[in-house]
């Protein structure tokens, strides 16, 4: 679909209507923010797993390393807008990294639903990621339940409620 190209149109006018301007607009709109959110995720994981508070220098070094990784950079230089999906995935992971198994509030439900729907609209192949993401999120719901004092049945009920709410919001948005 061309959904990922729409935000690039005004930015490519800023950089010029050319292939170079298009590549530069992909880099500014999707690539650099994706690298930023992936670096932020890495720093948050480092803090969570090692109880290590990263410095600004380690953040910037990780960000620079992320920017020059050929696996991310080459598709962008070829004009692929698939990096938009990576940006949405990085945002979804950052939003759910501190999840502790409780029922999601309406703001969290709407946020995850809109990101999921947008990810699906970008490219239907992301449905595999979406399915894996929510299966993993369900595993987190069930595993982290004992920490919150919830029983097994209650953990499954919370997962089903959250998943049904996100699925329902996405289904209503698609129907509208």
Coordinates of N, CA and C in Angstrom, one line a residue:
X1 N 0.8 -1.2 0.0 CA 0.0 0.0 0.0 C 0.9 1.2 0.0
X2 N 0.2 2.4 -0.3 CA 1.0 3.6 -0.3 C 0.8 4.5 0.9
X3 N 0.3 3.9 2.0 CA 0.1 4.6 3.2 C 1.4 5.2 3.8
X4 N 2.4 4.4 3.7 CA 3.7 4.9 4.2 C 4.3 6.0 3.4
X5 N 3.9 6.2 2.2 CA 4.4 7.2 1.3 C 3.8 8.6 1.6
X6 N 2.5 8.6 2.1 CA 1.8 9.8 2.3 C 2.5 10.8 3.2
X7 N 3.1 10.5 4.4 CA 3.8 11.4 5.2 C 5.1 12.0 4.5
X8 N 5.6 11.2 3.5 CA 6.8 11.6 2.9 C 6.6 12.8 1.9
X9 N 5.4 13.0 1.4 CA 5.1 13.9 0.3 C 5.5 15.3 0.7
X10 N 5.0 15.9 1.9 CA 5.4 17.2 2.2 C 6.9 17.4 2.5
X11 N 7.5 16.4 3.1 CA 8.9 16.4 3.4 C 9.8 16.4 2.1
X12 N 9.3 15.6 1.2 CA 10.1 15.5 -0.1 C 10.1 16.8 -0.9
X13 N 9.0 17.6 -0.7 CA 9.0 18.9 -1.3 C 10.1 19.8 -0.7
X14 N 10.3 19.6 0.6 CA 11.3 20.4 1.3 C 12.7 20.0 0.8
X15 N 12.9 18.7 0.6 CA 14.3 18.3 0.1 C 14.4 18.3 -1.4
X16 N 13.3 18.5 -2.1 CA 13.4 18.5 -3.6 C 12.7 17.2 -4.1
X17 N 12.1 17.4 -5.2 CA 11.4 16.3 -5.9 C 12.4 15.6 -6.8
X18 N 13.1 14.7 -6.2 CA 14.1 13.9 -6.8 C 14.2 12.6 -6.0
X19 N 15.0 11.7 -6.6 CA 15.2 10.4 -5.9 C 16.0 10.7 -4.6
X20 N 17.0 11.6 -4.6 CA 17.7 11.9 -3.4 C 16.8 12.6 -2.4
X21 N 15.9 13.4 -2.8 CA 15.0 14.1 -1.9 C 14.1 13.0 -1.3
X22 N 13.6 12.0 -2.1 CA 12.8 11.0 -1.5 C 13.5 10.1 -0.5
X23 N 14.8 9.8 -0.8 CA 15.6 9.0 0.2 C 15.8 9.8 1.5
X24 N 16.1 11.1 1.3 CA 16.4 11.9 2.4 C 15.1 12.1 3.3
X25 N 13.9 12.2 2.6 CA 12.7 12.2 3.4 C 12.4 10.9 4.1
X26 N 12.7 9.8 3.5 CA 12.6 8.5 4.2 C 13.4 8.5 5.5
X27 N 14.7 9.0 5.3 CA 15.6 9.0 6.4 C 15.1 9.9 7.6
X28 N 14.6 11.0 7.2 CA 14.2 12.0 8.3 C 12.9 11.6 8.9
X29 N 11.9 11.1 8.1 CA 10.6 10.8 8.7 C 10.6 9.4 9.4
X30 N 11.2 8.4 8.8 CA 11.1 7.1 9.4 C 12.4 6.5 9.9
X31 N 13.5 6.7 9.2 CA 14.8 6.0 9.6 C 15.4 6.5 10.9
X32 N 15.6 7.8 11.0 CA 16.2 8.3 12.2 C 15.3 8.2 13.4
X33 N 14.0 8.4 13.3 CA 13.1 8.1 14.5 C 13.1 6.6 14.8
X34 N 13.2 5.7 13.8 CA 13.2 4.3 14.1 C 14.5 3.9 14.9
X35 N 15.6 4.5 14.5 CA 16.9 4.3 15.2 C 16.8 4.8 16.6
X36 N 16.2 6.0 16.7 CA 16.1 6.6 18.1 C 15.3 5.7 19.0
X37 N 14.1 5.2 18.5 CA 13.2 4.4 19.4 C 13.9 3.1 19.7
X38 N 14.6 2.5 18.7 CA 15.3 1.2 19.0 C 16.4 1.4 20.0
X39 N 17.1 2.6 19.9 CA 18.2 2.9 20.9 C 17.6 3.1 22.3
X40 N 16.4 3.8 22.3 CA 15.7 4.0 23.6 C 15.3 2.7 24.2
X41 N 14.8 1.8 23.3 CA 14.5 0.4 23.8 C 15.7 -0.3 24.4
X42 N 16.8 -0.2 23.7 CA 18.0 -0.9 24.2 C 18.5 -0.3 25.5
X43 N 18.4 1.0 25.7 CA 18.8 1.6 26.9 C 17.8 1.2 28.1
X44 N 16.5 1.2 27.8 CA 15.5 0.8 28.8 C 15.7 -0.7 29.2
X45 N 16.0 -1.5 28.2 CA 16.3 -2.9 28.5 C 17.6 -3.1 29.3
X46 N 18.6 -2.3 29.0 CA 19.8 -2.3 29.8 C 19.6 -1.9 31.2
X47 N 18.8 -0.9 31.4 CA 18.4 -0.4 32.8 C 17.6 -1.5 33.5
X48 N 16.7 -2.2 32.8 CA 15.9 -3.2 33.4 C 16.6 -4.5 33.8
X49 N 17.5 -4.9 32.9 CA 18.1 -6.2 33.0 C 19.4 -6.1 33.9
X50 N 20.1 -5.0 33.7 CA 21.4 -4.9 34.4 C 21.4 -3.9 35.5
X51 N 20.3 -3.2 35.7 CA 20.3 -2.1 36.6 C 21.4 -1.1 36.4
X52 N 21.7 -0.9 35.1 CA 22.7 0.0 34.6 C 22.1 1.2 34.0
X53 N 22.4 2.4 34.6 CA 21.9 3.6 34.1 C 22.8 4.1 33.0
X54 N 22.3 4.0 31.7 CA 23.2 4.4 30.6 C 23.4 5.9 30.6
X55 N 24.6 6.3 30.2 CA 24.9 7.7 30.1 C 24.5 8.2 28.7
X56 N 24.6 9.5 28.6 CA 24.2 10.1 27.3 C 25.2 9.7 26.2
X57 N 26.4 9.5 26.6 CA 27.5 9.1 25.6 C 27.2 7.7 25.1
X58 N 26.8 6.8 26.0 CA 26.4 5.4 25.6 C 25.2 5.4 24.7
X59 N 24.2 6.3 25.0 CA 23.0 6.5 24.2 C 23.4 6.9 22.8
X60 N 24.2 7.9 22.7 CA 24.6 8.5 21.4 C 25.5 7.5 20.6
X61 N 26.3 6.7 21.3 CA 27.1 5.7 20.6 C 26.2 4.6 20.0
X62 N 25.3 4.2 20.8 CA 24.3 3.1 20.4 C 23.5 3.7 19.2
X63 N 23.1 4.9 19.3 CA 22.3 5.5 18.2 C 23.1 5.6 17.0
X64 N 24.3 6.0 17.1 CA 25.2 6.1 15.9 C 25.4 4.7 15.3
X65 N 25.6 3.7 16.1 CA 25.8 2.4 15.6 C 24.5 1.9 14.9
X66 N 23.4 2.2 15.5 CA 22.1 1.9 14.8 C 21.9 2.5 13.5
X67 N 22.4 3.8 13.4 CA 22.2 4.5 12.1 C 23.0 3.9 11.0
X68 N 24.2 3.4 11.3 CA 25.1 2.9 10.2 C 25.0 1.4 10.0
X69 N 24.1 0.7 10.6 CA 23.9 -0.8 10.4 C 23.4 -1.0 9.0
X70 N 24.1 -1.7 8.1 CA 23.8 -1.9 6.7 C 22.4 -2.5 6.5
X71 N 22.0 -3.4 7.4 CA 20.7 -4.1 7.2 C 19.5 -3.1 7.3
X72 N 19.7 -2.0 8.0 CA 18.6 -1.0 8.1 C 18.9 0.1 7.0
X73 N 20.1 0.4 6.8 CA 20.5 1.5 5.9 C 20.3 1.2 4.4
X74 N 20.6 0.0 4.0 CA 20.6 -0.4 2.6 C 19.2 -0.3 2.0
X75 N 18.1 -0.8 2.7 CA 16.8 -0.7 2.1 C 16.3 0.8 2.0
X76 N 16.7 1.6 2.9 CA 16.4 3.0 2.9 C 17.1 3.7 1.7
X77 N 18.3 3.3 1.4 CA 19.1 3.9 0.3 C 18.5 3.4 -1.0
X78 N 17.8 2.3 -1.0 CA 17.2 1.7 -2.2 C 15.8 2.3 -2.4
X79 N 15.3 3.1 -1.5 CA 14.0 3.8 -1.6 C 12.9 3.0 -1.0
X80 N 13.1 2.0 -0.2 CA 12.1 1.2 0.5 C 11.5 1.9 1.7
X81 N 10.2 2.0 1.8 CA 9.6 2.6 2.9 C 9.2 1.6 4.0
X82 N 9.7 0.4 3.9 CA 9.4 -0.6 4.9 C 10.0 -0.2 6.3
X83 N 10.9 0.7 6.4 CA 11.4 1.1 7.7 C 10.3 1.8 8.5
X84 N 9.2 2.2 7.9 CA 8.1 2.7 8.6 C 7.5 1.7 9.6
X85 N 7.5 0.5 9.1 CA 7.0 -0.6 10.0 C 7.9 -0.8 11.2
X86 N 9.2 -0.7 11.0 CA 10.2 -0.9 12.1 C 10.0 0.2 13.1
X87 N 9.7 1.4 12.6 CA 9.4 2.5 13.5 C 8.2 2.2 14.4
X88 N 7.1 1.8 13.8 CA 5.9 1.4 14.6 C 6.1 0.3 15.5
X89 N 6.9 -0.7 15.1 CA 7.2 -1.8 16.0 C 8.1 -1.3 17.2
X90 N 9.0 -0.4 16.9 CA 9.9 0.1 18.0 C 9.0 0.9 19.0
X91 N 8.0 1.6 18.5 CA 7.1 2.4 19.4 C 6.3 1.5 20.2
X92 N 5.8 0.4 19.6 CA 4.9 -0.6 20.3 C 5.7 -1.2 21.4
X93 N 7.0 -1.6 21.1 CA 7.8 -2.3 22.1 C 8.1 -1.3 23.3
X94 N 8.4 0.0 22.9 CA 8.7 0.9 24.0 C 7.4 1.2 24.9
X95 N 6.2 1.1 24.3 CA 5.0 1.4 25.0 C 4.7 0.2 26.0
X96 N 5.1 -1.0 25.6 CA 4.8 -2.2 26.4 C 5.9 -2.8 27.2
X97 N 7.0 -2.2 27.2 CA 8.2 -2.7 27.9 C 8.0 -2.8 29.5
X98 N 7.3 -1.8 30.0 CA 7.0 -1.8 31.4 C 5.7 -2.4 31.9
X99 N 5.1 -3.2 31.0 CA 3.8 -3.8 31.3 C 4.0 -4.8 32.4
X100 N 3.1 -4.8 33.3 CA 3.2 -5.7 34.4 C 2.0 -6.7 34.6
X101 N 1.2 -6.8 33.5 CA 0.1 -7.8 33.5 C -1.2 -7.3 34.0
X102 N -1.4 -6.0 34.2 CA -2.7 -5.5 34.6 C -3.6 -5.2 33.4
X103 N -4.8 -4.9 33.7 CA -5.8 -4.5 32.6 C -5.3 -3.2 32.0
X104 N -5.3 -3.1 30.7 CA -4.9 -1.8 30.1 C -6.0 -0.8 30.2
X105 N -5.6 0.5 30.4 CA -6.6 1.5 30.4 C -7.0 1.9 29.0
X106 N -8.0 2.8 28.9 CA -8.5 3.1 27.5 C -7.4 3.8 26.7
X107 N -6.6 4.6 27.3 CA -5.5 5.3 26.5 C -4.6 4.3 26.0
X108 N -4.2 3.3 26.8 CA -3.2 2.3 26.3 C -3.9 1.4 25.2
X109 N -5.2 1.1 25.4 CA -5.9 0.3 24.4 C -6.0 1.0 23.1
X110 N -6.3 2.3 23.1 CA -6.4 3.1 21.9 C -5.1 3.2 21.2
X111 N -4.1 3.4 22.0 CA -2.7 3.6 21.5 C -2.2 2.3 20.8
X112 N -2.3 1.2 21.5 CA -1.9 -0.1 20.9 C -2.8 -0.4 19.7
X113 N -4.1 -0.2 19.8 CA -5.0 -0.5 18.6 C -4.6 0.3 17.4
X114 N -4.4 1.6 17.6 CA -4.0 2.5 16.4 C -2.7 2.1 15.8
X115 N -1.7 1.8 16.7 CA -0.4 1.3 16.1 C -0.5 0.0 15.4
X116 N -1.3 -0.9 16.0 CA -1.5 -2.2 15.3 C -2.2 -2.0 14.0
X117 N -3.3 -1.2 13.9 CA -4.0 -1.0 12.7 C -3.1 -0.3 11.7
X118 N -2.4 0.7 12.1 CA -1.5 1.4 11.1 C -0.4 0.5 10.6
X119 N 0.1 -0.4 11.5 CA 1.1 -1.4 11.0 C 0.5 -2.3 10.0
X120 N -0.7 -2.8 10.2 CA -1.4 -3.6 9.3 C -1.6 -2.9 7.9
X121 N -2.0 -1.7 8.0 CA -2.3 -0.9 6.8 C -1.0 -0.6 6.0
X122 N 0.1 -0.5 6.7 CA 1.4 -0.2 6.0 C 1.8 -1.4 5.0
X123 N 1.6 -2.6 5.5 CA 2.0 -3.8 4.7 C 1.3 -5.0 5.4
X124 N 0.6 -5.7 4.6 CA -0.2 -6.8 5.2 C 0.8 -7.9 5.7
X125 N 2.0 -7.9 5.3 CA 3.0 -8.9 5.7 C 3.3 -8.7 7.2
X126 N 3.0 -7.5 7.7 CA 3.3 -7.3 9.2 C 2.3 -8.0 10.1
X127 N 1.3 -8.7 9.5 CA 0.4 -9.4 10.3 C 1.1 -10.6 11.1
X128 N 2.2 -11.1 10.5 CA 3.0 -12.1 11.2 C 3.6 -11.5 12.4
X129 N 4.1 -10.3 12.3 CA 4.7 -9.6 13.5 C 3.6 -9.3 14.5
X130 N 2.4 -8.8 14.1 CA 1.3 -8.5 15.0 C 0.9 -9.7 15.8
X131 N 0.8 -10.9 15.1 CA 0.4 -12.1 15.8 C 1.4 -12.5 16.8
X132 N 2.7 -12.4 16.4 CA 3.8 -12.8 17.3 C 3.8 -11.8 18.5
X133 N 3.6 -10.6 18.3 CA 3.7 -9.5 19.3 C 2.6 -9.8 20.4
X134 N 1.4 -10.1 19.9 CA 0.3 -10.3 20.9 C 0.4 -11.7 21.6
X135 N 1.0 -12.7 20.9 CA 1.2 -14.0 21.6 C 2.3 -13.8 22.7
X136 N 3.3 -13.0 22.4 CA 4.4 -12.7 23.4 C 3.8 -11.9 24.5
X137 N 3.0 -10.9 24.2 CA 2.4 -10.1 25.2 C 1.5 -10.9 26.1
X138 N 0.7 -11.9 25.5 CA -0.1 -12.8 26.3 C 0.8 -13.6 27.2
X139 N 1.9 -14.1 26.8 CA 2.8 -14.9 27.6 C 3.3 -14.0 28.8
X140 N 3.6 -12.7 28.5 CA 4.0 -11.8 29.6 C 2.8 -11.6 30.6
X141 N 1.6 -11.5 30.1 CA 0.5 -11.4 31.0 C 0.4 -12.5 31.9
X142 N 0.6 -13.7 31.4 CA 0.4 -15.0 32.2 C 1.6 -15.2 33.1
X143 N 2.8 -14.9 32.7 CA 4.0 -15.1 33.5 C 4.1 -14.1 34.6
X144 N 3.8 -12.8 34.3 CA 3.9 -11.8 35.4 C 2.8 -11.7 36.3
X145 N 1.8 -12.6 36.2 CA 0.6 -12.6 37.1 C 1.0 -12.8 38.5
X146 N 1.8 -13.9 38.8 CA 2.2 -14.1 40.2 C 2.8 -13.0 40.9
X147 N 3.5 -12.1 40.2 CA 4.1 -10.9 40.8 C 3.0 -10.0 41.3
X148 N 1.9 -9.9 40.5 CA 0.8 -9.0 40.9 C -0.2 -9.7 41.8
X149 N 0.1 -11.0 42.2 CA -0.9 -11.6 43.1 C -2.1 -12.2 42.4
X150 N -2.2 -12.2 41.1 CA -3.3 -12.7 40.4 C -3.2 -14.2 40.2
X151 N -4.4 -14.9 40.2 CA -4.4 -16.3 40.0 C -4.3 -16.6 38.5
X152 N -4.1 -17.9 38.1 CA -3.9 -18.3 36.7 C -5.1 -17.9 35.9
X153 N -6.3 -18.2 36.4 CA -7.5 -17.9 35.6 C -7.7 -16.4 35.4
X154 N -7.4 -15.7 36.5 CA -7.6 -14.2 36.4 C -6.6 -13.7 35.4
X155 N -5.3 -14.2 35.3 CA -4.3 -13.7 34.3 C -4.8 -14.0 32.9
X156 N -5.4 -15.2 32.7 CA -5.9 -15.5 31.4 C -7.1 -14.6 31.0
X157 N -8.0 -14.3 32.0 CA -9.1 -13.4 31.8 C -8.6 -12.0 31.4
X158 N -7.6 -11.5 32.1 CA -7.1 -10.2 31.8 C -6.5 -10.1 30.4
X159 N -5.8 -11.2 30.0 CA -5.2 -11.3 28.7 C -6.3 -11.3 27.6
X160 N -7.3 -12.1 27.8 CA -8.4 -12.2 26.9 C -9.1 -10.8 26.8
X161 N -9.3 -10.2 27.9 CA -10.0 -8.9 27.9 C -9.2 -7.8 27.1
X162 N -7.9 -7.8 27.4 CA -7.0 -6.8 26.7 C -7.0 -7.1 25.2
X163 N -6.8 -8.4 24.8 CA -6.7 -8.7 23.4 C -8.0 -8.5 22.7
X164 N -9.1 -8.8 23.4 CA -10.4 -8.6 22.7 C -10.7 -7.1 22.6
X165 N -10.3 -6.3 23.5 CA -10.5 -4.9 23.4 C -9.7 -4.3 22.2
X166 N -8.4 -4.7 22.1 CA -7.6 -4.2 21.0 C -8.1 -4.7 19.7
X167 N -8.5 -6.0 19.6 CA -9.1 -6.5 18.4 C -10.4 -5.9 18.0
X168 N -11.2 -5.6 19.0 CA -12.5 -5.0 18.7 C -12.3 -3.5 18.2
X169 N -11.4 -2.8 18.8 CA -11.2 -1.4 18.4 C -10.7 -1.4 16.9
X170 N -9.7 -2.4 16.6 CA -9.2 -2.5 15.3 C -10.3 -2.9 14.3
X171 N -11.2 -3.8 14.7 CA -12.2 -4.3 13.8 C -13.2 -3.1 13.5
X172 N -13.6 -2.4 14.6 CA -14.5 -1.2 14.4 C -13.9 -0.2 13.4
X173 N -12.6 0.1 13.6 CA -11.9 1.1 12.8 C -11.9 0.6 11.3
X174 N -11.7 -0.7 11.1 CA -11.7 -1.2 9.7 C -13.1 -1.1 9.1
X175 N -14.1 -1.4 9.9 CA -15.5 -1.4 9.4 C -15.9 0.0 9.1
X176 N -15.4 1.0 9.8 CA -15.8 2.4 9.6 C -15.0 2.9 8.4

